[in-house]
mmCIF file of C-alpha atoms in Angstrom:
data_model
loop_
_atom_site.group_PDB
_atom_site.id
_atom_site.type_symbol
_atom_site.label_atom_id
_atom_site.label_comp_id
_atom_site.label_asym_id
_atom_site.label_seq_id
_atom_site.Cartn_x
_atom_site.Cartn_y
_atom_site.Cartn_z
ATOM 1 C CA MET N 59 -0.057 0.012 0.133
ATOM 2 C CA SER N 60 2.139 2.872 -1.344
ATOM 3 C CA GLU N 61 -0.297 5.460 0.312
ATOM 4 C CA PHE N 62 1.157 4.393 3.668
ATOM 5 C CA ARG N 63 4.700 5.140 2.595
ATOM 6 C CA ASP N 64 6.618 7.855 4.435
ATOM 7 C CA ARG N 65 6.492 11.728 3.425
ATOM 8 C CA ASP N 66 8.482 12.517 0.289
ATOM 9 C CA PHE N 67 10.726 15.460 1.281
ATOM 10 C CA GLY N 68 11.683 16.136 -2.077
ATOM 11 C CA SER N 69 15.236 17.286 -2.347
ATOM 12 C CA PHE N 70 15.567 17.063 1.459
ATOM 13 C CA ASN N 71 14.815 13.167 1.537
ATOM 14 C CA GLY N 72 17.693 11.670 3.823
ATOM 15 C CA LYS N 73 18.425 14.802 5.547
ATOM 16 C CA THR N 74 17.996 15.511 9.214
ATOM 17 C CA GLU N 75 14.533 16.988 10.592
ATOM 18 C CA ALA N 76 16.546 19.993 12.064
ATOM 19 C CA LYS N 77 17.844 20.718 8.424
ATOM 20 C CA ALA N 78 14.249 20.372 6.992
ATOM 21 C CA ILE N 79 12.712 22.601 9.653
ATOM 22 C CA GLU N 80 15.515 25.155 9.061
ATOM 23 C CA GLU N 81 15.011 25.049 5.383
ATOM 24 C CA ALA N 82 11.015 25.592 5.699
ATOM 25 C CA LYS N 83 11.520 28.428 8.150
ATOM 26 C CA HIS N 84 14.005 29.985 5.545
ATOM 27 C CA HIS N 85 11.046 30.053 3.033
ATOM 28 C CA GLY N 86 8.551 31.341 5.511
ATOM 29 C CA PHE N 87 6.798 27.936 6.373
ATOM 30 C CA THR N 88 6.374 25.411 9.084
ATOM 31 C CA TRP N 89 7.900 22.126 7.938
ATOM 32 C CA GLU N 90 4.127 20.721 7.977
ATOM 33 C CA ASP N 91 3.315 23.265 5.190
ATOM 34 C CA TYR N 92 6.424 23.164 3.168
ATOM 35 C CA SER N 93 6.879 20.582 0.166
ATOM 36 C CA PHE N 94 10.582 20.935 -0.149
ATOM 37 C CA GLY N 95 10.272 21.565 -4.056
ATOM 38 C CA SER N 96 9.136 18.309 -5.454
ATOM 39 C CA GLY N 97 8.064 16.628 -2.115
ATOM 40 C CA GLU N 98 4.774 16.864 -0.053
ATOM 41 C CA THR N 99 3.367 18.732 2.557
ATOM 42 C CA PHE N 100 2.001 16.814 5.759
ATOM 43 C CA LEU N 101 -1.511 17.777 4.559
ATOM 44 C CA GLN N 102 -0.869 15.824 1.325
ATOM 45 C CA VAL N 103 0.389 12.884 3.358
ATOM 46 C CA GLN N 104 -2.775 12.892 5.431
ATOM 47 C CA LYS N 105 -4.932 13.151 2.278
ATOM 48 C CA ARG N 106 -3.619 10.016 0.708
ATOM 49 C CA VAL N 107 -3.252 8.064 3.968
ATOM 50 C CA LEU N 108 -7.072 8.866 4.644
ATOM 51 C CA LYS N 109 -7.993 7.855 1.137
ATOM 52 C CA ARG N 110 -6.584 4.391 1.577
ATOM 53 C CA TYR N 111 -7.679 4.160 5.335
ATOM 54 C CA THR N 112 -11.164 4.926 4.073
ATOM 55 C CA ASN N 113 -11.253 2.172 1.530
ATOM 56 C CA VAL N 114 -9.968 -0.440 3.719
ATOM 57 C CA LYS N 115 -12.398 0.455 6.490
ATOM 58 C CA LYS N 116 -15.279 0.122 3.781
ATOM 59 C CA LYS N 117 -13.960 -3.302 2.605
ATOM 60 C CA HIS N 118 -13.522 -4.553 6.382
ATOM 61 C CA PRO N 119 -16.267 -2.968 8.158
ATOM 62 C CA SER N 120 -16.313 -5.505 11.241
ATOM 63 C CA GLY N 121 -12.855 -7.298 10.705
ATOM 64 C CA THR N 122 -9.434 -6.820 12.245
ATOM 65 C CA VAL N 123 -6.709 -4.951 9.976
ATOM 66 C CA LEU N 124 -3.109 -4.679 10.280
ATOM 67 C CA PHE N 125 -1.628 -1.505 8.807
ATOM 68 C CA VAL N 126 2.200 -1.140 8.807
ATOM 69 C CA PHE N 127 3.037 2.646 8.461
ATOM 70 C CA HIS N 128 5.931 5.045 8.717
ATOM 71 C CA GLY N 129 5.856 7.904 11.435
ATOM 72 C CA ASP N 130 4.395 10.761 9.604
ATOM 73 C CA PRO N 131 1.726 8.585 7.924
ATOM 74 C CA ILE N 132 0.486 7.005 11.243
ATOM 75 C CA ALA N 133 0.615 10.310 12.852
ATOM 76 C CA SER N 134 -1.465 11.873 10.147
ATOM 77 C CA LEU N 135 -4.195 9.215 10.735
ATOM 78 C CA ILE N 136 -4.033 9.649 14.352
ATOM 79 C CA VAL N 137 -4.570 13.663 14.390
ATOM 80 C CA HIS N 138 -7.406 12.643 12.040
ATOM 81 C CA LEU N 139 -9.055 10.218 14.229
ATOM 82 C CA LEU N 140 -8.626 12.473 17.272
ATOM 83 C CA ARG N 141 -9.661 15.502 15.301
ATOM 84 C CA LYS N 142 -6.502 17.466 16.105
ATOM 85 C CA LEU N 143 -4.957 20.094 13.907
ATOM 86 C CA ILE N 144 -1.995 18.772 11.813
ATOM 87 C CA TYR N 145 0.468 21.188 13.656
ATOM 88 C CA VAL N 146 0.269 18.892 16.764
ATOM 89 C CA GLN N 147 1.205 15.774 14.749
ATOM 90 C CA ALA N 148 4.682 15.422 16.193
ATOM 91 C CA THR N 149 3.020 14.750 19.519
ATOM 92 C CA TYR N 150 1.346 11.744 18.069
ATOM 93 C CA SER N 151 4.304 10.332 15.960
ATOM 94 C CA PRO N 152 5.608 7.028 17.391
ATOM 95 C CA GLN N 153 9.045 6.218 18.007
ATOM 96 C CA ASN N 154 11.195 4.136 15.482
ATOM 97 C CA THR N 155 9.968 0.494 15.615
ATOM 98 C CA ALA N 156 7.205 1.289 17.935
ATOM 99 C CA ILE N 157 4.163 -0.846 17.733
ATOM 100 C CA SER N 158 0.787 1.013 18.163
ATOM 101 C CA ILE N 159 -2.361 -0.958 18.686
ATOM 102 C CA PHE N 160 -5.788 0.841 18.232
ATOM 103 C CA GLU N 161 -9.219 -0.482 18.639
ATOM 104 C CA LEU N 162 -11.721 1.644 16.837
ATOM 105 C CA THR N 163 -15.414 1.199 16.760
ATOM 106 C CA PHE N 164 -17.605 2.861 14.184
ATOM 107 C CA ARG N 165 -21.344 3.452 14.414
#
């Protein structure tokens, strides 16, 4: 499921988060709102994640589903489910190799 791949930082792929934040600020953006040239904003990541998540939810309305995510995509889903602003996503981004278990009930 390529929709769950990590955020594309364009020309900043492979560079540190600190450098990415500095670059975004240099251009007058938060790092969530900056696409780094040919990359993605955090909102674009969230949009593709939610599209796939919605499709899977429809296909398996009462079943158990395993998702494997990178940090930004799972944080984008969490902030959506909790109805938080995207700017707090770092608060909900799990540590590397973390296992997160969610039980969601839809009415």
